[in-house]
XYZ file of C-alpha atoms in Angstrom:
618
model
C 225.062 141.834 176.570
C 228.400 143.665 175.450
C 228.281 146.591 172.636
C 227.143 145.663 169.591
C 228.145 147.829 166.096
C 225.366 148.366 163.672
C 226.281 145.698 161.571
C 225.239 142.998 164.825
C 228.983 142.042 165.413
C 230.480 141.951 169.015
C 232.605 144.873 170.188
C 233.315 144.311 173.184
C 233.790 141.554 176.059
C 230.243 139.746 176.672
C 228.618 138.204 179.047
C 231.490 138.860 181.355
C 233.190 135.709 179.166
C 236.099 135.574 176.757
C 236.083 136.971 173.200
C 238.102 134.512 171.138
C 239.690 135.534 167.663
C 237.188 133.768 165.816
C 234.597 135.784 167.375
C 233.349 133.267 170.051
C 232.019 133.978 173.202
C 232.737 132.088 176.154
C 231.091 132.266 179.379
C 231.864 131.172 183.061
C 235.290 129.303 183.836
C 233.253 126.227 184.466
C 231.666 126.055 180.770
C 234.856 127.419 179.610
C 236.254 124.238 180.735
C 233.432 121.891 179.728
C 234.112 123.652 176.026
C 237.326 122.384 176.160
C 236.260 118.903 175.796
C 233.083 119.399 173.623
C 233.029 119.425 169.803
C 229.602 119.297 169.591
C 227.256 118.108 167.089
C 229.954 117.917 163.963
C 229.758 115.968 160.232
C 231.427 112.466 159.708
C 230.874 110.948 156.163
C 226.938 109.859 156.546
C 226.688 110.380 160.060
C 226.035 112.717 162.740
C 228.486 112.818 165.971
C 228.337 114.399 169.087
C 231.181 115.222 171.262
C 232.888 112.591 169.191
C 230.271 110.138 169.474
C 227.631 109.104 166.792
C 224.793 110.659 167.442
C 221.097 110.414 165.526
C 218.598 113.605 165.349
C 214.854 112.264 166.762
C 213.715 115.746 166.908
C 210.413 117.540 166.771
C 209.168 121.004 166.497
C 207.819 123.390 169.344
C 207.334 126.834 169.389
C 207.839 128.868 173.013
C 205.932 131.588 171.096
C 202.466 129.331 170.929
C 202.723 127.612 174.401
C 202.647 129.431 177.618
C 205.631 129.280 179.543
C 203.925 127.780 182.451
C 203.362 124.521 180.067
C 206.948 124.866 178.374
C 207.961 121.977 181.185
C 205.071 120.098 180.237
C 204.967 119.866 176.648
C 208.846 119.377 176.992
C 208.726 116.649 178.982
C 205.571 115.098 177.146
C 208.216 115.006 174.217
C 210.667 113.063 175.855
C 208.325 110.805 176.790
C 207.155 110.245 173.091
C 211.349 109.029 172.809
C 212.551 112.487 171.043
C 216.376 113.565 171.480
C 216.198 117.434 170.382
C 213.517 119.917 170.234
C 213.406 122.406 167.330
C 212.131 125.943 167.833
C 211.922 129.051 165.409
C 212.900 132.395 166.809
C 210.014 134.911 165.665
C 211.536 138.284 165.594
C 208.250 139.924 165.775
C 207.516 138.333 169.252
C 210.145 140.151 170.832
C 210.213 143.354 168.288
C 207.091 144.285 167.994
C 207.595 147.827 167.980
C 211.193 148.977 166.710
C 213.863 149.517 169.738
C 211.975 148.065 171.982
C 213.371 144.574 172.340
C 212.075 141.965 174.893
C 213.373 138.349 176.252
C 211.712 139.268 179.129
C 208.563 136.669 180.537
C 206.605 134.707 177.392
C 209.863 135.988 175.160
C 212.827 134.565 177.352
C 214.297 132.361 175.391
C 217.038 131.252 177.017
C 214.801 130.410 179.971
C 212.912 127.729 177.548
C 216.305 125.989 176.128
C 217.935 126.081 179.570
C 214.089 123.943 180.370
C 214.675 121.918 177.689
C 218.171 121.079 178.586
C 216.625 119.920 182.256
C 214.152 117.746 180.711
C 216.947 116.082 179.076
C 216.354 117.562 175.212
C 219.003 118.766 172.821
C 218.123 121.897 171.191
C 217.782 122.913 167.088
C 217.372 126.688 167.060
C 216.074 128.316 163.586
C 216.603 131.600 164.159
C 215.079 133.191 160.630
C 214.876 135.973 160.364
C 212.205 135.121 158.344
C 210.303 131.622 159.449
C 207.162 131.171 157.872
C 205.090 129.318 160.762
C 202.082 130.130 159.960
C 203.455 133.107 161.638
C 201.980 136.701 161.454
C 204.601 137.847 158.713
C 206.601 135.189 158.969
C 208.127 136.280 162.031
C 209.171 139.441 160.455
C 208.245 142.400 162.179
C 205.325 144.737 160.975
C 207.307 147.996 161.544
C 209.119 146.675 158.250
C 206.820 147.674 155.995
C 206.516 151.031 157.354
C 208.451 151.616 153.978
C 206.850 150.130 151.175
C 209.770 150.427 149.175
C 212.212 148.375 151.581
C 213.294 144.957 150.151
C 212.803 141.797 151.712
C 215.025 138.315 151.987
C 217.619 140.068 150.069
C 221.317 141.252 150.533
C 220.039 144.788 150.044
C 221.719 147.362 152.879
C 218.250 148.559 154.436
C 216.851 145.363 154.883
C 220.712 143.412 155.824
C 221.436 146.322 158.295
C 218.284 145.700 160.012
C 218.911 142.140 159.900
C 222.277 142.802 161.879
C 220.858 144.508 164.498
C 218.488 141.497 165.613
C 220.862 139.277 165.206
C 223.304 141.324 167.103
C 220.593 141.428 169.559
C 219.211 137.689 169.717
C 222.346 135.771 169.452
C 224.845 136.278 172.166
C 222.018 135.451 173.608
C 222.237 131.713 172.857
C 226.131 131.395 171.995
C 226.948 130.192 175.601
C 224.085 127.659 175.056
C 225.768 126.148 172.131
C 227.020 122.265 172.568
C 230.402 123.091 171.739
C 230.570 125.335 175.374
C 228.885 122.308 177.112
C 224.890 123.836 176.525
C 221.823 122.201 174.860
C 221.975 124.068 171.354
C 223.597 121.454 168.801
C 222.739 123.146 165.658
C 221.653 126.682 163.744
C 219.858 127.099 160.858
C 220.255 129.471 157.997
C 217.234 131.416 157.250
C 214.173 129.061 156.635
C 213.492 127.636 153.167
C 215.061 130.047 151.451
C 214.819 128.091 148.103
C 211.407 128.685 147.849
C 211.334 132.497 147.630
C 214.608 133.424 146.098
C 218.108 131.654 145.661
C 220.003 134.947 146.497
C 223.179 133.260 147.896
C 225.129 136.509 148.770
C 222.155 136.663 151.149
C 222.183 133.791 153.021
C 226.124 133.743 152.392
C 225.952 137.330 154.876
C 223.501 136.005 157.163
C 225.767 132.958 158.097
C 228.580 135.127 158.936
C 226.488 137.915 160.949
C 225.817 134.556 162.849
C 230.040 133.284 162.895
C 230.447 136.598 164.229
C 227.972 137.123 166.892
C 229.641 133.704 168.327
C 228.247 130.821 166.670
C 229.999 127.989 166.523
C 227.374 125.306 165.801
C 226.692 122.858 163.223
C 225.292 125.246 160.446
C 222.439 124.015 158.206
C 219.981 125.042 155.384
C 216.385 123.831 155.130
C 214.684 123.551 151.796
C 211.713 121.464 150.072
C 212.859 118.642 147.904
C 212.603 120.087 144.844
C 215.948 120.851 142.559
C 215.337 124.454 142.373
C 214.796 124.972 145.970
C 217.775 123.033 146.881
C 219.869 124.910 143.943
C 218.858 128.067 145.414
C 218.641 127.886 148.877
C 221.786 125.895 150.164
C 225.055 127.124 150.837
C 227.444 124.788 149.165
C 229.501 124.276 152.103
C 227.069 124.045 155.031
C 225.077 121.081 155.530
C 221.682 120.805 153.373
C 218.248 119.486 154.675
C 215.414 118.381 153.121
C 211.386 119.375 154.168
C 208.545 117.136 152.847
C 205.802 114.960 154.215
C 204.751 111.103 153.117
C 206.982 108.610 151.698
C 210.738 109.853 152.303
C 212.039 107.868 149.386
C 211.916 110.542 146.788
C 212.570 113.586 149.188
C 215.541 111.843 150.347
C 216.892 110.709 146.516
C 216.338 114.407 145.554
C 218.713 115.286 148.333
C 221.399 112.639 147.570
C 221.605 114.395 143.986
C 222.362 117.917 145.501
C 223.985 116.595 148.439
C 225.753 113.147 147.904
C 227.532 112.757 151.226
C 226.351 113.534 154.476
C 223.834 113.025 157.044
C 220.305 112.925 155.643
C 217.960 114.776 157.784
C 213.953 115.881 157.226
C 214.157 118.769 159.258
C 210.228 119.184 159.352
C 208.700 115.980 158.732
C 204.859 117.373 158.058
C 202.757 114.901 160.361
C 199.827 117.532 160.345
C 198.918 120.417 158.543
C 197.468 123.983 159.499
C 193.882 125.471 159.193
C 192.255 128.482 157.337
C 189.254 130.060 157.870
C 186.370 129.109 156.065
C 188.059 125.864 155.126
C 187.867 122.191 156.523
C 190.038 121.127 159.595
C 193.285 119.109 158.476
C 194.160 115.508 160.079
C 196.682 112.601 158.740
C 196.009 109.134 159.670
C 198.186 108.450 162.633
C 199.246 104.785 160.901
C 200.297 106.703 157.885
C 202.283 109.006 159.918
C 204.334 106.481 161.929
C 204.962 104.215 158.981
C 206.813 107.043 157.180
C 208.821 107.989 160.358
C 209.578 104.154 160.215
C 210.642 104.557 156.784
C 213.266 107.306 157.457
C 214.644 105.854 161.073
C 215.085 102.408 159.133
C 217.345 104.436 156.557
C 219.238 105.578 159.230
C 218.333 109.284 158.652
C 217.458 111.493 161.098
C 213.736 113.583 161.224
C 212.242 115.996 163.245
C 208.629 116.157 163.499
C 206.624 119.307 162.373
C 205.400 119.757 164.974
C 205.912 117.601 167.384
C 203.766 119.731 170.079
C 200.462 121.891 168.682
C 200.033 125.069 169.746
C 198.062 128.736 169.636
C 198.067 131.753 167.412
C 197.319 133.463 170.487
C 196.414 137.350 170.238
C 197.020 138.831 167.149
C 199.824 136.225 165.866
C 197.833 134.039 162.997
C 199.299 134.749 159.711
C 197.688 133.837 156.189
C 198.130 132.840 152.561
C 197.441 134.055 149.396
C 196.251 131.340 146.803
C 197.648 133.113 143.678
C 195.759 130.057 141.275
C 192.400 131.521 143.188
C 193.264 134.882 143.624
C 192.467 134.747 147.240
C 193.746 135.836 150.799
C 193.613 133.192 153.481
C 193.774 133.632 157.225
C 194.900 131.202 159.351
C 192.923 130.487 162.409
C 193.604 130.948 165.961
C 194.765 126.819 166.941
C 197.886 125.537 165.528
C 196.769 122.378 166.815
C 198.287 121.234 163.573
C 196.928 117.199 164.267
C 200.638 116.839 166.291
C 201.213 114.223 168.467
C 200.821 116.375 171.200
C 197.716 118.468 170.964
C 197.145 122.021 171.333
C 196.204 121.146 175.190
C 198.721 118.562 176.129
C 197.211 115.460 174.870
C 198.939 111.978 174.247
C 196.924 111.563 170.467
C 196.801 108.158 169.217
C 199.260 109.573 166.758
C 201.996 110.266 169.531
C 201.324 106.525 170.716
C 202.456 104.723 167.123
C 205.019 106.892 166.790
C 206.658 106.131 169.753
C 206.016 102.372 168.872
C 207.881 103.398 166.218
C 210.883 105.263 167.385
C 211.147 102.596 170.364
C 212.200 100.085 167.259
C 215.058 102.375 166.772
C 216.142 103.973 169.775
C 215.740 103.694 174.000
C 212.765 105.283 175.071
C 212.074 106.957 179.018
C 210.917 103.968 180.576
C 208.435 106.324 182.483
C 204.650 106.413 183.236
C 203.013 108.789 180.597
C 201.997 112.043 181.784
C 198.356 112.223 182.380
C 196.103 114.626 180.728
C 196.204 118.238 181.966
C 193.327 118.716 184.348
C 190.617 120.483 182.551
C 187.554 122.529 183.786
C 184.069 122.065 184.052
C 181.375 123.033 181.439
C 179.134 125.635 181.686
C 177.940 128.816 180.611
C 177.408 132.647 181.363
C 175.266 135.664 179.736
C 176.878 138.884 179.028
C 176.251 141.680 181.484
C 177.525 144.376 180.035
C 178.194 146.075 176.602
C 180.238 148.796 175.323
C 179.859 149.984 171.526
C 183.162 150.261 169.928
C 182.150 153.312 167.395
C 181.105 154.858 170.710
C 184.296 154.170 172.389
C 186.541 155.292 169.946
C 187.904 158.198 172.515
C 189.089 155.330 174.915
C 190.417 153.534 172.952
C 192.831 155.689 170.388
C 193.850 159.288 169.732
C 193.087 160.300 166.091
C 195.681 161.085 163.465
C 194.673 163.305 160.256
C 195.526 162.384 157.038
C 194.460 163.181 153.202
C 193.849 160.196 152.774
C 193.707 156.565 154.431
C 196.980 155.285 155.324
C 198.039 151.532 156.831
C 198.580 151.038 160.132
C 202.299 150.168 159.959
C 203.019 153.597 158.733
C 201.394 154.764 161.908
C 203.566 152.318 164.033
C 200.707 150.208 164.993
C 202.089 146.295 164.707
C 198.204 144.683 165.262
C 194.973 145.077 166.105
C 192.380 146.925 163.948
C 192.248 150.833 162.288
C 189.378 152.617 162.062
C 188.695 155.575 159.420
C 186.346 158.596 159.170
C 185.772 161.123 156.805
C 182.657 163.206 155.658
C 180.457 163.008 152.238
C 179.239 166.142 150.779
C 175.289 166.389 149.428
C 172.931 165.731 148.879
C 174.203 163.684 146.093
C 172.837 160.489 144.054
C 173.521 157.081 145.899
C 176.398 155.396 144.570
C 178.409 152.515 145.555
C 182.147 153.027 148.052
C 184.480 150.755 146.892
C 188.207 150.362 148.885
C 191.389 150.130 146.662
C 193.919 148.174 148.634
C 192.008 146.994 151.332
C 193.111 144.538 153.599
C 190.961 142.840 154.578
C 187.445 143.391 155.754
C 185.791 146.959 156.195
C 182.478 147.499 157.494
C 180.823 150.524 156.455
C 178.616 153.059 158.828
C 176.726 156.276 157.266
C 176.026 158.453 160.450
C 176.178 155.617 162.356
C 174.168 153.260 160.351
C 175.809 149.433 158.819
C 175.611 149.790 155.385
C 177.727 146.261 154.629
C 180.987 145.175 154.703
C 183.610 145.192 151.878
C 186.545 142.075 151.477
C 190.007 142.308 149.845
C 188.601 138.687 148.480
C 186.350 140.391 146.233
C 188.539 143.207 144.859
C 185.285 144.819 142.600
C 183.166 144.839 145.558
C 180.911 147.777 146.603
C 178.275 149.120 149.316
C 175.494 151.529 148.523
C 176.161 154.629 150.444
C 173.309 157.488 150.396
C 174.081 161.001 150.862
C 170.269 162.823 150.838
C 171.765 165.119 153.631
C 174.388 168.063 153.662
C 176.633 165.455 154.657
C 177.309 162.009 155.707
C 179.324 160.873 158.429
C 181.273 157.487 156.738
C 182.988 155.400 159.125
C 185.259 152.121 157.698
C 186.342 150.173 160.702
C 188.676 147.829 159.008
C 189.005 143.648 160.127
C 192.924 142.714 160.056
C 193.400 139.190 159.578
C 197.304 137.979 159.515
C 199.908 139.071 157.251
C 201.056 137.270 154.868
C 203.963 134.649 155.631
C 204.979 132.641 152.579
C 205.258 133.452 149.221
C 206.163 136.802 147.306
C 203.176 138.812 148.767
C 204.710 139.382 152.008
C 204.368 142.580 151.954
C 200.829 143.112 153.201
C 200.403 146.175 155.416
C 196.793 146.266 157.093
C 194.166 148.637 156.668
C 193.725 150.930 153.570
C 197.042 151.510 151.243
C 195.157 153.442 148.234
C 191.653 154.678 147.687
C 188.655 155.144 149.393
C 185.884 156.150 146.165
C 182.386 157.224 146.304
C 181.213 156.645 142.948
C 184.495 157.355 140.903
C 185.348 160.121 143.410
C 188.150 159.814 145.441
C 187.438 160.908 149.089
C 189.896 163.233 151.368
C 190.322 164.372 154.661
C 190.483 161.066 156.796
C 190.442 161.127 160.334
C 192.612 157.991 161.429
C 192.409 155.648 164.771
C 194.958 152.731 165.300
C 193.210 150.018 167.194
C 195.678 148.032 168.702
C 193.416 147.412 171.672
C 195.789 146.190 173.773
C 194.471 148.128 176.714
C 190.592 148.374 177.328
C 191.035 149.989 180.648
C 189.145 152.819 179.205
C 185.716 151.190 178.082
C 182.830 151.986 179.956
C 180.402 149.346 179.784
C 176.999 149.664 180.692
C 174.111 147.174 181.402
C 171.895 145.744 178.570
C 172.564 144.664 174.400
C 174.186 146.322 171.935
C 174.012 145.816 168.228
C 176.694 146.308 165.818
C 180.421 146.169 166.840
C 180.347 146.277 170.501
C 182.689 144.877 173.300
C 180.219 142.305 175.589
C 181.532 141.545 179.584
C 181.039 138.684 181.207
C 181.953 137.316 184.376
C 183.111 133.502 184.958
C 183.683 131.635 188.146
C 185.592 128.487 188.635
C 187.264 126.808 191.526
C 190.822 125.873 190.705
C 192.305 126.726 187.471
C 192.533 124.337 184.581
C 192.698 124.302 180.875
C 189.452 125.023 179.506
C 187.719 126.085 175.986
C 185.841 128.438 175.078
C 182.210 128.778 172.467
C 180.640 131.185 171.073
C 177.449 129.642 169.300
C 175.986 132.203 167.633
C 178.080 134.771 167.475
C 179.743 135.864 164.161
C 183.601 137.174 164.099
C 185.645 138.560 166.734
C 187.808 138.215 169.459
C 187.882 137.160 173.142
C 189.942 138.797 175.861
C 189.880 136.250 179.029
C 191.301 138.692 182.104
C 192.942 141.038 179.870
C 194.863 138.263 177.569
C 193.511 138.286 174.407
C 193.029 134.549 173.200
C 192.500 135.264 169.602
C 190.167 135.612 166.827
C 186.700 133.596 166.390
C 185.150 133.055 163.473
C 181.046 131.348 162.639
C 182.529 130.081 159.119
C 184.571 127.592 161.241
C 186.146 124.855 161.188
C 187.591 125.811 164.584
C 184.327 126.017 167.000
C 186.538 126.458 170.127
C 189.227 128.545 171.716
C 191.927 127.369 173.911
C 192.280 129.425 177.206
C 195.022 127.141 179.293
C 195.160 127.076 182.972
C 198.044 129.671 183.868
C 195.145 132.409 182.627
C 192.382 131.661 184.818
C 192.176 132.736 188.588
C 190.219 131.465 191.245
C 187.105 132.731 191.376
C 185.918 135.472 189.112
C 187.176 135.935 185.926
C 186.076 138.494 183.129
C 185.683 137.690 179.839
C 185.465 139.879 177.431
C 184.322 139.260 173.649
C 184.548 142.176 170.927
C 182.051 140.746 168.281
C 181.950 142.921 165.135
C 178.577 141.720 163.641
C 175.752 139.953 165.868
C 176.380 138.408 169.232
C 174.925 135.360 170.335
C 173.066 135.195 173.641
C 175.726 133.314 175.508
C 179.296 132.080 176.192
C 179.705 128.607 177.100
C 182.992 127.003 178.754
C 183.856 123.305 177.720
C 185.729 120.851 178.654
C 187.095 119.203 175.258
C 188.248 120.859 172.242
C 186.360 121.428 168.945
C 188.438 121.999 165.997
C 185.894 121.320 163.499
């Protein structure tokens, strides 16, 4: 992609294109000369244009991250069909950075493979590019390597975190400059950071971050993205780049608040919220579809343009949910595996009644493909297998990681492990008096084994919690096998390593000499599993066989927490306390024929696994 300096700025000729003085990178002769007559999406008084022409944003959100590229056609083309223009997607850095250096657009991360697909499908592109997003997003898209230094600032114009900053962006975006609109591609507009008003209103930061992205070759439409309040938009705008506005209901208010920051210009709701995410332990979230499409007729009729958040659900596959902290409660919320989000187009591909009035809607106000709707995905038979085989996780511990010895616990980032769990082992002296262990800086579940044995579990959400531990021995063998839910993505608690940051005490003595395991389980290669049950946390086999593949869901009635690999993907984490009772395994991940599940439950399994054929989001 050409040399890039540390501070992300092109050094040399890339992409075998042109260089201009302005820093612009220009590809092939033939887009060379189709940038010669595009302006691409630009500002006139209250209006959009593009190429010269006016031009209204119907837009809705997608993320390549949460849909597997097989379906990235599909869902595309399922948004054309609902009458959108442009498709918005966040960049998570953490999706193709997961480990520092080791950078991938390769596969389920090439990027430039899903906004060429858009392009084909006949979509204009929105690209938010962070570095921080939010999302819902383990981290907010930030990767976990960052907080390998607990001391290294966040969202700010500090060095450390800016030079880091750089390099992505150095990486990511020659990338998509020859994609841009104004060198004849799909990419009309950039955003600058991602509601930056509600964290900070450091403007030398986002000031630096829009010229990293000038001089990595982006000549796009620039925008900010805020909520409608008058300190977000004082704080996280740039004066001179265009301001958005984020909110969901009636637009009348959102919209007035940004006439009084902004009062010329296009108004945009760059995520109009027509759904809402799910935590664990909480209920499921729906809007009434009538609701929905009567606001969307609201801002159309005002001549403003929206994009839909999100126009296309999706799936915190693998280890991607993030979480919340509810300061008012004092508690940590993980956000569960579907990002269904109630979108007009589900989580699986379906048309909801919610995509249908909408696009009664935006058919009032703009052409529509005049186009049979695409059918449902095929989906797969129910029915349901046993578990043959079982292998103990405490017992596989060898197979799975190498230990690491430490005084005393550390988190997992400052091992270099990005996800997964950590497990942690140290000896008690006795005989001594039973007292209670109690974990400072936990996050977020630990269940606790003397010489093997459960003793309980301990949760960040209860901060003064404790489990008995006897020592009427010479010694006891403690084991804390700690339960990662996401990291944190909004707010000022970002930074939330996983595992154990402080303490470990017995009593009010502080115990040493840790042995330490990262868990990242991404390869189980190594288990052995052997007929019959096991109790306690324990990886469980079984073997499924279909005909041809098709999107199907997956049950676990009875079973408490854990996760599900289905042929070596892992779909993500299950939970009893609901509301999400299913988990969505799409067709590209089945084969014909056999296919092995396998299910690490942490607590009590249930006797079987059942395959069905609809969703159950609680």
């Amino acid at each position: 992609m050409g040399s890039v300096n540390r501070r992300g700025f092109i050094g040399s000729i890339a992409l075998g294109g042109l260089v201009l003085g302005s820093g612009m990178v220009l590809g092939t002769n033939r887009v060379v000369a189709q940038a010669r007559q595009s302006s691409g999406l630009t500002v006139r008084g209250d209006e959009f244009l593009l190429d010269g022409e006016p031009f209204r944003i119907i837009a809705g959100e997608m993320h390549y991250f949460r849909t597997h590229p097989d379906h990235w056609r599909d869902r595309l083309t399922r948004m054309r069909a609902l009458g959108l223009n442009t498709v918005d997607t966040y960049v998570a850095w953490n999706f193709h950075e997961p480990r520092r250096g080791a950078v991938d657009f390769t596969g389920w991360r090439d990027l430039v493979r899903f906004v060429e697909t858009a392009a084909e499908v006949g979509l204009k592109v929105a690209v938010r590019p962070g570095p921080y997003i939010c999302a819902e997003w383990d981290f907010g898209g930030l990767p976990a390597w960052l907080l390998a230094d607990p001391d290294l600032p966040l969202r700010c114009d500090e060095p450390a975190y800016r030079d880091l900053v750089d390099e992505w962006f150095g990486e990511l975006l020659p990338r998509l400059a020859p994609l841009q609109a104004t060198r004849g591609g799909p990419v009309i507009a950039f955003q600058v950071e991602n509601e930056y008003g509600s964290y900070g209103n450091d403007q030398a930061h986002l000031d630096h971050l829009r010229n990293t992205m000038r001089g990595n070759g982006i000549d796009s439409l620039l925008f900010c993205s805020n909520g409608p309040s008058e300190w977000m938009l004082r704080g996280g705008n740039l004066p001179d780049e265009l301001a958005t506005v984020n909110f969901s209901g009636d637009p009348t208010e959102p919209f007035a608040a940004l006439r009084r920051y902004q009062p010329e210009g296009p108004l945009w709701c760059t995520e109009f919220w027509d759904g809402w995410f799910d935590h664990w332990g909480e209920p499921h979230h729906t809007t009434d579809p009538a609701e929905t499409a009567a606001d969307v007729e609201k801002m159309l009729a005002a001549g403003a343009s929206v994009s839909l958040y999100m126009a296309v659900g999706g799936t915190n596959f693998d280890w991607w949910a993030g979480a919340n902290f509810d300061d008012a409660k004092n508690a940590y919320q993980p956000t569960i595996t579907s990002y269904d989000y109630d979108a007009p187009i589900g989580e699986a591909g379906e048309l909801t009644a919610k995509f249908h009035r909408i696009r009664e809607v935006i058919a009032r106000h703009a052409q529509v493909p005049d186009e049979p709707l695409p059918p449902l995905p095929p989906r797969l038979p129910a029915q349901r297998v046993r578990p043959n085989a079982t292998a103990g996780l405490l017992e596989s511990l060898d197979a799975l990681s190498k230990p690491v010895h430490r005084s005393v616990p550390v988190h997992m980032e400052a091992l270099g492990q990005p996800y997964g769990l950590i497990h942690y082992r140290t000896r008690v002296q006795g005989p001594r008096e039973t007292a209670g262990l109690r974990v400072r800086g936990l996050a977020d579940r630990a269940l606790v084994f003397a010489d093997g044995e459960p003793l309980g579990t301990l949760d960040r959400n209860d901060p003064q919690g404790s489990v008995e531990v006897p020592v009427p021995r010479e010694s006891v063998q403690l084991d804390l096998l700690v339960d990662t839910g996401g990291r944190i993505n909004y707010g000022h608690r970002l930074n939330d390593p996983k595992g154990i940051t402080d303490r470990v005490l017995h009593g009010s003595q502080a115990l040493f000499g840790w042995e330490v395991r990262p868990l990242p389980l991404d390869d189980l290669s190594g288990l052995r599993f052997r007929p019959g049950a096991a109790s306690g946390p324990a990886f469980h086999r079984a073997t499924l066989r279909i005909g041809e593949p098709a999107d199907g869901f997956l049950a676990l009635p009875g079973w408490e927490k854990g996760m599900v690999w289905l042929n070596g993907f892992l779909l993500g984490r299950y939970w009893s306390i609901g509301p999400q009772r299913t988990l969505y395994a799409p067709s590209p991940l089945w084969r014909a024929g056999e296919n092995e599940l396998v299910v690490l439950e942490l607590h009590r399994p249930g006797d079987s696994i059942e395959l069905r054929p609809e969703p159950d989001l609680g």
